[in-house]
Amino acid sequence: MAEDSRKRYKIICPYCGKVQYACKSIFHEIGIYDAGNGGCLDCKKPMRLVYNPETDTMQADKWELIQNEKM
């Protein structure tokens, strides 16, 4: 099996503060920059992963923020 050579972005869990790394999702790749998601490897809470193409960085937000934006 080939080694995964995709770029990894440093993220910080917005719940517990654990530093971890994530790759861009398919949504990020096609230009929907706020549609990534994942779970913290430590506290297991869901996170929204937002990619910023201008700075080539990724940020983890609390999943609940999505619910607040839709209201």
Short mmCIF file of N, CA and C in Angstrom, two decimals:
data_model
loop_
_atom_site.label_atom_id
_atom_site.label_comp_id
_atom_site.label_asym_id
_atom_site.label_seq_id
_atom_site.Cartn_x
_atom_site.Cartn_y
_atom_site.Cartn_z
N MET A 1 0.84 -1.18 0.00
CA MET A 1 0.00 0.00 0.00
C MET A 1 0.89 1.25 0.00
N ALA A 2 0.53 2.23 -0.82
CA ALA A 2 1.31 3.46 -0.93
C ALA A 2 1.13 4.34 0.30
N GLU A 3 2.18 5.05 0.63
CA GLU A 3 2.13 5.96 1.78
C GLU A 3 1.28 7.19 1.43
N ASP A 4 0.49 7.65 2.36
CA ASP A 4 -0.35 8.83 2.17
C ASP A 4 0.55 10.06 2.23
N SER A 5 0.64 10.78 1.12
CA SER A 5 1.54 11.93 1.07
C SER A 5 0.81 13.28 1.09
N ARG A 6 -0.50 13.25 1.41
CA ARG A 6 -1.24 14.51 1.47
C ARG A 6 -0.74 15.38 2.61
N LYS A 7 -0.84 16.69 2.42
CA LYS A 7 -0.43 17.63 3.45
C LYS A 7 -1.34 17.50 4.66
N ARG A 8 -0.74 17.56 5.84
CA ARG A 8 -1.49 17.51 7.09
C ARG A 8 -1.46 18.89 7.72
N TYR A 9 -2.62 19.29 8.26
CA TYR A 9 -2.77 20.60 8.86
C TYR A 9 -2.95 20.44 10.37
N LYS A 10 -2.22 21.28 11.12
CA LYS A 10 -2.33 21.25 12.57
C LYS A 10 -3.66 21.87 12.97
N ILE A 11 -4.42 21.14 13.79
CA ILE A 11 -5.67 21.65 14.34
C ILE A 11 -5.64 21.45 15.84
N ILE A 12 -6.46 22.21 16.54
CA ILE A 12 -6.58 22.09 18.00
C ILE A 12 -8.04 21.84 18.32
N CYS A 13 -8.30 20.78 19.06
CA CYS A 13 -9.67 20.46 19.43
C CYS A 13 -10.27 21.63 20.22
N PRO A 14 -11.42 22.15 19.77
CA PRO A 14 -12.04 23.28 20.47
C PRO A 14 -12.67 22.89 21.81
N TYR A 15 -12.74 21.60 22.09
CA TYR A 15 -13.33 21.12 23.35
C TYR A 15 -12.25 20.86 24.40
N CYS A 16 -11.24 20.06 24.04
CA CYS A 16 -10.25 19.65 25.05
C CYS A 16 -8.85 20.23 24.82
N GLY A 17 -8.62 20.88 23.68
CA GLY A 17 -7.34 21.52 23.43
C GLY A 17 -6.25 20.61 22.88
N LYS A 18 -6.57 19.34 22.60
CA LYS A 18 -5.56 18.41 22.09
C LYS A 18 -5.12 18.83 20.68
N VAL A 19 -3.82 18.87 20.46
CA VAL A 19 -3.27 19.15 19.14
C VAL A 19 -3.30 17.86 18.32
N GLN A 20 -3.79 17.96 17.11
CA GLN A 20 -3.81 16.83 16.20
C GLN A 20 -3.69 17.34 14.77
N TYR A 21 -3.74 16.45 13.81
CA TYR A 21 -3.51 16.83 12.41
C TYR A 21 -4.60 16.24 11.53
N ALA A 22 -4.98 17.01 10.49
CA ALA A 22 -6.03 16.56 9.58
C ALA A 22 -5.64 16.93 8.15
N CYS A 23 -6.12 16.17 7.20
CA CYS A 23 -5.95 16.46 5.78
C CYS A 23 -7.22 17.12 5.26
N LYS A 24 -7.11 17.78 4.11
CA LYS A 24 -8.29 18.37 3.49
C LYS A 24 -9.25 17.27 3.07
N SER A 25 -10.55 17.56 3.21
CA SER A 25 -11.58 16.62 2.78
C SER A 25 -11.86 16.81 1.28
N ILE A 26 -12.67 15.95 0.73
CA ILE A 26 -13.09 16.10 -0.67
C ILE A 26 -13.81 17.44 -0.84
N PHE A 27 -14.64 17.81 0.13
CA PHE A 27 -15.34 19.10 0.07
C PHE A 27 -14.35 20.26 0.03
N HIS A 28 -13.32 20.21 0.86
CA HIS A 28 -12.30 21.26 0.84
C HIS A 28 -11.64 21.34 -0.53
N GLU A 29 -11.35 20.19 -1.11
CA GLU A 29 -10.68 20.14 -2.41
C GLU A 29 -11.51 20.76 -3.52
N ILE A 30 -12.85 20.67 -3.43
CA ILE A 30 -13.69 21.22 -4.51
C ILE A 30 -14.17 22.64 -4.20
N GLY A 31 -13.72 23.22 -3.09
CA GLY A 31 -14.01 24.62 -2.81
C GLY A 31 -15.08 24.90 -1.78
N ILE A 32 -15.59 23.88 -1.10
CA ILE A 32 -16.54 24.10 -0.01
C ILE A 32 -15.73 24.03 1.28
N TYR A 33 -15.19 25.18 1.66
CA TYR A 33 -14.15 25.21 2.68
C TYR A 33 -14.62 25.02 4.11
N ASP A 34 -15.93 25.13 4.38
CA ASP A 34 -16.39 24.95 5.76
C ASP A 34 -17.18 23.65 5.94
N ALA A 35 -16.98 22.68 5.05
CA ALA A 35 -17.77 21.46 5.10
C ALA A 35 -17.02 20.23 5.60
N GLY A 36 -15.82 20.39 6.09
CA GLY A 36 -15.10 19.24 6.61
C GLY A 36 -15.56 18.90 8.02
N ASN A 37 -15.39 17.65 8.40
CA ASN A 37 -15.73 17.27 9.77
C ASN A 37 -14.83 16.15 10.23
N GLY A 38 -14.78 15.98 11.53
CA GLY A 38 -13.97 14.94 12.12
C GLY A 38 -14.29 14.83 13.60
N GLY A 39 -13.65 13.88 14.23
CA GLY A 39 -13.84 13.70 15.66
C GLY A 39 -12.51 13.77 16.37
N CYS A 40 -12.50 14.34 17.55
CA CYS A 40 -11.28 14.43 18.33
C CYS A 40 -10.80 13.03 18.70
N LEU A 41 -9.52 12.80 18.53
CA LEU A 41 -8.96 11.49 18.86
C LEU A 41 -8.88 11.26 20.37
N ASP A 42 -8.98 12.34 21.15
CA ASP A 42 -8.88 12.23 22.60
C ASP A 42 -10.25 12.22 23.26
N CYS A 43 -11.02 13.31 23.10
CA CYS A 43 -12.31 13.42 23.79
C CYS A 43 -13.49 12.89 22.96
N LYS A 44 -13.24 12.58 21.69
CA LYS A 44 -14.23 11.97 20.79
C LYS A 44 -15.37 12.90 20.37
N LYS A 45 -15.31 14.18 20.70
CA LYS A 45 -16.39 15.10 20.32
C LYS A 45 -16.25 15.48 18.84
N PRO A 46 -17.38 15.76 18.17
CA PRO A 46 -17.34 16.10 16.75
C PRO A 46 -16.87 17.53 16.52
N MET A 47 -16.10 17.71 15.45
CA MET A 47 -15.57 19.03 15.11
C MET A 47 -15.89 19.34 13.65
N ARG A 48 -16.08 20.62 13.37
CA ARG A 48 -16.18 21.08 11.99
C ARG A 48 -14.78 21.57 11.61
N LEU A 49 -14.28 21.13 10.47
CA LEU A 49 -12.95 21.53 10.02
C LEU A 49 -13.10 22.53 8.89
N VAL A 50 -12.56 23.73 9.09
CA VAL A 50 -12.68 24.81 8.12
C VAL A 50 -11.30 25.09 7.53
N TYR A 51 -11.22 24.97 6.21
CA TYR A 51 -9.96 25.23 5.50
C TYR A 51 -9.95 26.67 4.99
N ASN A 52 -8.83 27.36 5.16
CA ASN A 52 -8.67 28.72 4.66
C ASN A 52 -7.63 28.69 3.54
N PRO A 53 -8.07 28.81 2.27
CA PRO A 53 -7.13 28.72 1.15
C PRO A 53 -6.16 29.91 1.08
N GLU A 54 -6.55 31.05 1.62
CA GLU A 54 -5.68 32.23 1.56
C GLU A 54 -4.44 32.06 2.42
N THR A 55 -4.60 31.39 3.56
CA THR A 55 -3.46 31.19 4.46
C THR A 55 -2.98 29.74 4.47
N ASP A 56 -3.67 28.88 3.71
CA ASP A 56 -3.37 27.44 3.65
C ASP A 56 -3.31 26.84 5.06
N THR A 57 -4.37 27.13 5.84
CA THR A 57 -4.46 26.61 7.20
C THR A 57 -5.83 25.99 7.41
N MET A 58 -5.96 25.24 8.47
CA MET A 58 -7.23 24.62 8.84
C MET A 58 -7.52 24.90 10.31
N GLN A 59 -8.79 25.11 10.61
CA GLN A 59 -9.21 25.38 11.98
C GLN A 59 -10.33 24.42 12.36
N ALA A 60 -10.31 23.96 13.58
CA ALA A 60 -11.38 23.11 14.11
C ALA A 60 -12.31 23.96 14.95
N ASP A 61 -13.60 23.88 14.64
CA ASP A 61 -14.63 24.60 15.40
C ASP A 61 -15.54 23.59 16.09
N LYS A 62 -16.24 24.06 17.11
CA LYS A 62 -17.22 23.21 17.78
C LYS A 62 -18.36 22.89 16.82
N TRP A 63 -18.79 21.65 16.83
CA TRP A 63 -19.86 21.20 15.95
C TRP A 63 -21.14 22.00 16.17
N GLU A 64 -21.38 22.43 17.42
CA GLU A 64 -22.60 23.16 17.75
C GLU A 64 -22.70 24.48 16.98
N LEU A 65 -21.59 25.03 16.53
CA LEU A 65 -21.63 26.28 15.79
C LEU A 65 -22.42 26.13 14.50
N ILE A 66 -22.41 24.95 13.91
CA ILE A 66 -23.18 24.71 12.68
C ILE A 66 -24.66 24.87 12.98
N GLN A 67 -25.12 24.32 14.06
CA GLN A 67 -26.53 24.42 14.42
C GLN A 67 -26.94 25.87 14.66
N ASN A 68 -26.07 26.65 15.30
CA ASN A 68 -26.37 28.05 15.56
C ASN A 68 -26.43 28.88 14.29
N GLU A 69 -25.60 28.54 13.28
CA GLU A 69 -25.57 29.27 12.02
C GLU A 69 -26.84 29.01 11.20
N LYS A 70 -27.44 27.84 11.35
CA LYS A 70 -28.63 27.50 10.57
C LYS A 70 -29.90 28.12 11.12
N MET A 71 -29.86 28.62 12.34
CA MET A 71 -31.04 29.20 12.97
C MET A 71 -31.19 30.66 12.62
#
